[in-house]
mmCIF file of C-alpha atoms in Angstrom:
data_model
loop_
_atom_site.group_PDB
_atom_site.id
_atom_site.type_symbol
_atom_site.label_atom_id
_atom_site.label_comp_id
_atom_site.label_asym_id
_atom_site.label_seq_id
_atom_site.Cartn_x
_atom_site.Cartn_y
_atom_site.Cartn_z
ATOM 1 C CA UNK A 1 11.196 11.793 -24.357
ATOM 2 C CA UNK A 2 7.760 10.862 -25.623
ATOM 3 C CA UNK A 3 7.359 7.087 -25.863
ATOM 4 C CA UNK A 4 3.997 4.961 -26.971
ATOM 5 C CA UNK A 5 3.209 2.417 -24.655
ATOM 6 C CA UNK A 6 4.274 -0.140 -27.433
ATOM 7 C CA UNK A 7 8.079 1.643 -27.406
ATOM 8 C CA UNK A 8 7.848 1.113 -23.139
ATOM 9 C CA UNK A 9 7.102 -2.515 -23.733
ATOM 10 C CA UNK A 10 9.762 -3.003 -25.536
ATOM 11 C CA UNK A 11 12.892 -1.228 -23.366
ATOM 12 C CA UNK A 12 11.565 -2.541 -20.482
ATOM 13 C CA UNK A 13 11.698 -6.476 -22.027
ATOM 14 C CA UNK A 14 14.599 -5.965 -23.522
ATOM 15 C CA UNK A 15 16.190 -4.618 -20.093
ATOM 16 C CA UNK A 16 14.343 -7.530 -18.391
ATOM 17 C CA UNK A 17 16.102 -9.795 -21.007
ATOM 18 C CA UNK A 18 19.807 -8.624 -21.374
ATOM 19 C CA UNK A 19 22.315 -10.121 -19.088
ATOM 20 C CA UNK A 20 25.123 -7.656 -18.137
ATOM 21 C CA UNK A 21 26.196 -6.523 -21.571
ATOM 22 C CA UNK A 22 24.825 -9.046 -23.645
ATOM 23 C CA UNK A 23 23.327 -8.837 -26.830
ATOM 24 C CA UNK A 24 19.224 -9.247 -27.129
ATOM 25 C CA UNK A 25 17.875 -11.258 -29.921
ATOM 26 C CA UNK A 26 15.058 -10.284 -31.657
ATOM 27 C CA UNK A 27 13.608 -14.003 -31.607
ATOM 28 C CA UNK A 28 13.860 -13.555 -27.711
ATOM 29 C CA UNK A 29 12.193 -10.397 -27.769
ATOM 30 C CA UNK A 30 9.558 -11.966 -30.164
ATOM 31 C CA UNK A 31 8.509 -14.591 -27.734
ATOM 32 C CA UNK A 32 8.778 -12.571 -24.281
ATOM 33 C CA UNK A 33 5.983 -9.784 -25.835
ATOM 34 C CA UNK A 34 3.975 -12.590 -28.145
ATOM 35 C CA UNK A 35 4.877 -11.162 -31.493
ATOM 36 C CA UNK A 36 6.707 -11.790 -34.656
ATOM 37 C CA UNK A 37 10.767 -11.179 -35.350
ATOM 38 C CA UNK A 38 9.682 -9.311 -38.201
ATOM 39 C CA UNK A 39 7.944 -6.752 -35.703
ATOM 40 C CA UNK A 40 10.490 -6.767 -33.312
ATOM 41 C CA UNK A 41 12.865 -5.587 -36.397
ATOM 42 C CA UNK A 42 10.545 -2.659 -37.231
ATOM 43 C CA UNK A 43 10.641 -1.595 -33.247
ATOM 44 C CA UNK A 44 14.123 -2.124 -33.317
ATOM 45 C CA UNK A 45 14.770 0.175 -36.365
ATOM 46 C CA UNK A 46 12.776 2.863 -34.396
ATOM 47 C CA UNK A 47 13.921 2.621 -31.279
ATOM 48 C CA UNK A 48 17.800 3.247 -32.828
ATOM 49 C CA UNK A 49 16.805 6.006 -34.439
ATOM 50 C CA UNK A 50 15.634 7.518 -30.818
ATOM 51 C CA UNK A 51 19.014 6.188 -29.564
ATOM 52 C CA UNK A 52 17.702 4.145 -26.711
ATOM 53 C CA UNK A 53 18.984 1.104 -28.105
ATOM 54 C CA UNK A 54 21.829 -0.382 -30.256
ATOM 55 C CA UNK A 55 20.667 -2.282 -33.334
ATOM 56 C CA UNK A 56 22.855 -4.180 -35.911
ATOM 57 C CA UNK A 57 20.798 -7.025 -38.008
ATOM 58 C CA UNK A 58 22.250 -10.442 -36.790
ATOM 59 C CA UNK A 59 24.107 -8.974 -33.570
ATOM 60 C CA UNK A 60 20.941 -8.431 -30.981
ATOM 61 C CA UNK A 61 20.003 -5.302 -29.430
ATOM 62 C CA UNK A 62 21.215 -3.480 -25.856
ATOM 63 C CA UNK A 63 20.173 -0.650 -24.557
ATOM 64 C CA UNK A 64 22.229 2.400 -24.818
ATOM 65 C CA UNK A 65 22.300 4.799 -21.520
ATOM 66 C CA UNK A 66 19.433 6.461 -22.337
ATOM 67 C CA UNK A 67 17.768 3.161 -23.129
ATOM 68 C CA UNK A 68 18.868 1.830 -19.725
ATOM 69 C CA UNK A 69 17.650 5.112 -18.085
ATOM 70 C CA UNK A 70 14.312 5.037 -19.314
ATOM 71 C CA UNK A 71 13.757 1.245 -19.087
ATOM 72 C CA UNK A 72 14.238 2.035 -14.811
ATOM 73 C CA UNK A 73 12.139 4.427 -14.743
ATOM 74 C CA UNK A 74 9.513 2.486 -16.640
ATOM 75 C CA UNK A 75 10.483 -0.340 -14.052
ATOM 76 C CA UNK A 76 10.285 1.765 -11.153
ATOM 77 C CA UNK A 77 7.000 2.904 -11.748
ATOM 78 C CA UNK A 78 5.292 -0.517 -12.203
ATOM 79 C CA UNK A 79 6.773 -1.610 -8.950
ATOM 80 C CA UNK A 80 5.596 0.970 -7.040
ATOM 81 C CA UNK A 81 2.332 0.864 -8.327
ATOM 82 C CA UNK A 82 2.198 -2.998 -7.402
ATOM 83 C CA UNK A 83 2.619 -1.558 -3.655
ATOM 84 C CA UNK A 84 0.635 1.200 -3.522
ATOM 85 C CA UNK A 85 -1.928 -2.094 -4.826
ATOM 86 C CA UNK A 86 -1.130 -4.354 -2.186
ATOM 87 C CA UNK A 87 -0.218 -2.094 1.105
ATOM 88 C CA UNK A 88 -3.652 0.797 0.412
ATOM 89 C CA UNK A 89 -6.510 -1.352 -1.732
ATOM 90 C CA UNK A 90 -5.228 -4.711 -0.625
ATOM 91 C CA UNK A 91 -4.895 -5.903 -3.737
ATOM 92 C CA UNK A 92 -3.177 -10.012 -3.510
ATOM 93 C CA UNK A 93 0.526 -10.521 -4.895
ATOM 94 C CA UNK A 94 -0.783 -12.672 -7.236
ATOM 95 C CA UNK A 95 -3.588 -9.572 -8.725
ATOM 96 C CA UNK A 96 -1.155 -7.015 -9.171
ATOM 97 C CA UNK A 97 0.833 -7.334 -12.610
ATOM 98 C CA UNK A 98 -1.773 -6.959 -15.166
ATOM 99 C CA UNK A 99 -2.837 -3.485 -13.328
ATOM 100 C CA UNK A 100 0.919 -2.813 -12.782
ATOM 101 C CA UNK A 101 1.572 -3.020 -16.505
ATOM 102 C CA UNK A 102 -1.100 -0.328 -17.840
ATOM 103 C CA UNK A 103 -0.728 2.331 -14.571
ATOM 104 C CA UNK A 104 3.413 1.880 -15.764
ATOM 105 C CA UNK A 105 2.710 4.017 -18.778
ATOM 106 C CA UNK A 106 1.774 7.325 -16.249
ATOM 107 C CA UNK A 107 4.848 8.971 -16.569
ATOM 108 C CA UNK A 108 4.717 11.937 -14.455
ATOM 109 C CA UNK A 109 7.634 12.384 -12.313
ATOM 110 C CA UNK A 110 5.952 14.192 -9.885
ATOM 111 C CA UNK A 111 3.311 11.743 -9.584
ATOM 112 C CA UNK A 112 5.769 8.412 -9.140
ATOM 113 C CA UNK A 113 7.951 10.737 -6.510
ATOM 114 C CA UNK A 114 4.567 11.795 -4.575
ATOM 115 C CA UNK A 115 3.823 8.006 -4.821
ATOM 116 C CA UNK A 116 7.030 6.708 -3.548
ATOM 117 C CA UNK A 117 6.810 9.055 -0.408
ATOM 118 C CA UNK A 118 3.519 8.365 0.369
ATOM 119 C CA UNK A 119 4.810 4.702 0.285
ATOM 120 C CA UNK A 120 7.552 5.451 2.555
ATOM 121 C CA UNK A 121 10.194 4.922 -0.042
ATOM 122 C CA UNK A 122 10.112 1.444 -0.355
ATOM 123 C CA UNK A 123 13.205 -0.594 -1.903
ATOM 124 C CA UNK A 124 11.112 -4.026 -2.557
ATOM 125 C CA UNK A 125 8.022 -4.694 -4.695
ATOM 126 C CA UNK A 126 5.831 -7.217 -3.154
ATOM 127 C CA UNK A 127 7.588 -10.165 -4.677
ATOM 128 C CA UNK A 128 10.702 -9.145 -3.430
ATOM 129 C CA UNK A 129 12.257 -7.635 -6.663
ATOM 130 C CA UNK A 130 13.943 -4.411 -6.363
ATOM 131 C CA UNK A 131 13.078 -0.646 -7.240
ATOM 132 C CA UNK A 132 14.953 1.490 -8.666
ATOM 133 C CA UNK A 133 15.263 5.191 -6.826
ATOM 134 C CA UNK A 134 14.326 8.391 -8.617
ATOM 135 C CA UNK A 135 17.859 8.267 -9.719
ATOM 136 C CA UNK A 136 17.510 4.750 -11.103
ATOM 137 C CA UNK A 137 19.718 3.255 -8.279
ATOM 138 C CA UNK A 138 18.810 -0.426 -7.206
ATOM 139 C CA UNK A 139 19.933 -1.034 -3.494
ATOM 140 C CA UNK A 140 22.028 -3.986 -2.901
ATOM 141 C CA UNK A 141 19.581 -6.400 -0.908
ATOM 142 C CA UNK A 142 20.899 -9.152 1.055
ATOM 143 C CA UNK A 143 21.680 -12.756 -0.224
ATOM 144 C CA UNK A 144 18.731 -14.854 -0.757
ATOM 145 C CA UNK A 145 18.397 -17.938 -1.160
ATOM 146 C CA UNK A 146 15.779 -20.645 -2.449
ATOM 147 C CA UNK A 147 13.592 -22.494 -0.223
ATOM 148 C CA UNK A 148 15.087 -26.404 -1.370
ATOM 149 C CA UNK A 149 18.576 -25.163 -0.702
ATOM 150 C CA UNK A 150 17.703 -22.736 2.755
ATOM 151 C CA UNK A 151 19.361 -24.843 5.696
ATOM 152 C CA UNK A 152 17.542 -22.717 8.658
ATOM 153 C CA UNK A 153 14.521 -23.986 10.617
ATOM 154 C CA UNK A 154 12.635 -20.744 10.773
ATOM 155 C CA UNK A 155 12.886 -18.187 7.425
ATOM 156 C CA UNK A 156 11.392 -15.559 6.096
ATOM 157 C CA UNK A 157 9.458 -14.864 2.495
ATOM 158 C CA UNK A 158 11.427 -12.694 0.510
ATOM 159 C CA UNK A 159 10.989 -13.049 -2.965
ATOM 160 C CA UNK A 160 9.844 -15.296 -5.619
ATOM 161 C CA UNK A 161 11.989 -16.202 -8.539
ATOM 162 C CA UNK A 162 8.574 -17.356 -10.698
ATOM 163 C CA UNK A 163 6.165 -14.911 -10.648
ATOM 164 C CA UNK A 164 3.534 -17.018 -12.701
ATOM 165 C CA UNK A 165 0.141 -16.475 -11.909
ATOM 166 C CA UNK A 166 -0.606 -20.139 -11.194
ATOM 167 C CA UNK A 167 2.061 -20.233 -8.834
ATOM 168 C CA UNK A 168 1.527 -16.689 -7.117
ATOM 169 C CA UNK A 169 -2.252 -17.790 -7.176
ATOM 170 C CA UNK A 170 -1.053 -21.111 -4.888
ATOM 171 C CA UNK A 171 0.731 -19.623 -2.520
ATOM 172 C CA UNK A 172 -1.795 -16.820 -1.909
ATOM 173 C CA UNK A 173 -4.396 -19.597 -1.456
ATOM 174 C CA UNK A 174 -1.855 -21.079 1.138
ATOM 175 C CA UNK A 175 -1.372 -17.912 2.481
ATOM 176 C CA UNK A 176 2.420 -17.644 1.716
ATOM 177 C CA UNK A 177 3.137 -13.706 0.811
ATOM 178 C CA UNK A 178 6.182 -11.547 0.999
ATOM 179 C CA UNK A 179 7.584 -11.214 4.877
ATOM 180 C CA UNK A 180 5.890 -14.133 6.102
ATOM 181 C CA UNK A 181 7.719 -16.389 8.512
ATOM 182 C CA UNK A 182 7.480 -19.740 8.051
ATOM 183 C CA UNK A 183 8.751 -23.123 9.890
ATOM 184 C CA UNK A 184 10.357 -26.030 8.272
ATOM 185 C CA UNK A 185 9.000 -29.084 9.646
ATOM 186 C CA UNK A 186 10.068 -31.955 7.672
ATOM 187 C CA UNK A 187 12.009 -32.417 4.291
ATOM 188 C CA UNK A 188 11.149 -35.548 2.433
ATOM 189 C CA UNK A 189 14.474 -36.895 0.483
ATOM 190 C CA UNK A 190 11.920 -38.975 -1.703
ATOM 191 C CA UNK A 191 10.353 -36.564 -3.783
ATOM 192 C CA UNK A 192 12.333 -33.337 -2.231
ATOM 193 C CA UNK A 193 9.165 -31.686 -1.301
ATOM 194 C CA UNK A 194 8.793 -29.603 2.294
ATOM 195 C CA UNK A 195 6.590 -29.602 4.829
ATOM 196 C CA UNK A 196 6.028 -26.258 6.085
ATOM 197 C CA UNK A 197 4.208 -24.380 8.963
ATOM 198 C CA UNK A 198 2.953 -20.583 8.911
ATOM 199 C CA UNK A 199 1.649 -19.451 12.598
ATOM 200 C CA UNK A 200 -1.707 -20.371 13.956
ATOM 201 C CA UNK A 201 -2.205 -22.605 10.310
ATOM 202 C CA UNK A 202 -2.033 -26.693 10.164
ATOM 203 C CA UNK A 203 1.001 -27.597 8.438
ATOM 204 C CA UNK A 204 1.097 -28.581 4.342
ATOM 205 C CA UNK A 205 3.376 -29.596 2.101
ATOM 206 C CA UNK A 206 4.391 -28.032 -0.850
ATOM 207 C CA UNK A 207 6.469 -29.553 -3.896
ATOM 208 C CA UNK A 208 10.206 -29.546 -4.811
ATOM 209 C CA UNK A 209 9.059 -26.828 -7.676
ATOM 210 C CA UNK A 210 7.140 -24.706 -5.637
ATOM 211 C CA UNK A 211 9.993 -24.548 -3.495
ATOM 212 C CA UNK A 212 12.951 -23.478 -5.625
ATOM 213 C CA UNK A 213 10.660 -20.478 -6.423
ATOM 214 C CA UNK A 214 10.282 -19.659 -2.824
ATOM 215 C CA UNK A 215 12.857 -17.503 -1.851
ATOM 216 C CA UNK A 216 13.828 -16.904 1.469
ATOM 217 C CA UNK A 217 16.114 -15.487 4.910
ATOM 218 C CA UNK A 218 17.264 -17.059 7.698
ATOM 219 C CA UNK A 219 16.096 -15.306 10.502
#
């Protein structure tokens, strides 16, 4: 099926948005793409009549199958571009999701399938979120946890729950990316913040907030 890149937007933030089963509201949709509940409406109107989502005024929106179909493959694609940006043309984490969202829109099978090879397959983005397989399976990663609640010494990067670009943009500058290891050197019960340690770098401290977005493995 034919979408414009407008119709993408839209299944993919609306499967970014819906919990489980639950219902989508159009004023949530509104704010996540910047536009008007009145335009959401119109999309919404369209995108029934395609049935890729279900639609009744004052109940929300959810995808259908088809909806839910599309809005992984959409999904898959932008996450595999963000690696083939960061692993070949060493792109940072933090540089990735504006080109991410307009290379999405390719939608050539072949193309995303030759891409994923030539990636290896990979089951993680580079902030840790998963990708959906040709088949729009999502492997079961294992249980992560945030930074302020991680009771190990020595963890690993694996995710981060806030991918803001003020807060990607921080931790690239501190050089904390996806995979790194990194030592916990002190926790300070005053203002919760961490004092951490990457290999051959001085020690810093980061802030309670920074760290519940941090999320991490015990090695």
């Amino acid at each position: 099926m034919k979408l414009t890149t407008a119709e993408e937007n839209y299944i993919k933030s609306i499967y970014k948005l819906q919990d489980g089963n639950a219902a989508v509201s159009t004023n949530a949709i509104a704010y996540e793409l910047d536009t008007k509940p009145a335009s959401v409406t119109d999309m919404a109107k369209k995108l029934k009549e395609k049935k890729l989502i279900d639609y009744e005024k004052y109940q929300g929106i959810t995808l259908t199958a088809e909806g839910r179909k599309l809005a992984l493959q959409i999904v898959r694609r932008h996450r595999l571009w963000e690696v083939f940006l960061v692993e070949k043309l060493s792109f940072s984490w933090n540089e990735v999701h504006e080109i991410a969202e307009e290379l999405e829109h390719v939608g050539s099978e072949k193309l995303v399938n030759r891409l994923s090879e030539y990636l290896g397959n990979p089951t993680t983005d580079p902030h840790g979120d998963p990708i959906p397989d040709a088949h729009g399976k999502i492997s079961k990663s294992r249980q992560l946890v945030s930074l302020d609640k991680a009771t190990g010494r020595r963890l690993e990067v694996a995710g981060v729950s806030d991918q803001s670009s003020a807060l990607l943009e921080f931790l690239h500058a501190k050089g904390v990316k996806l995979g790194i290891q990194i030592d916990i050197i002190e926790r300070y019960e005053f203002d919760n913040s961490v004092e951490i340690k990457i290999k051959n770098q001085p020690a810093f401290t980061i802030s309670e907030q920074v760290s519940k977005s941090i999320m991490v493995k015990t090695l």
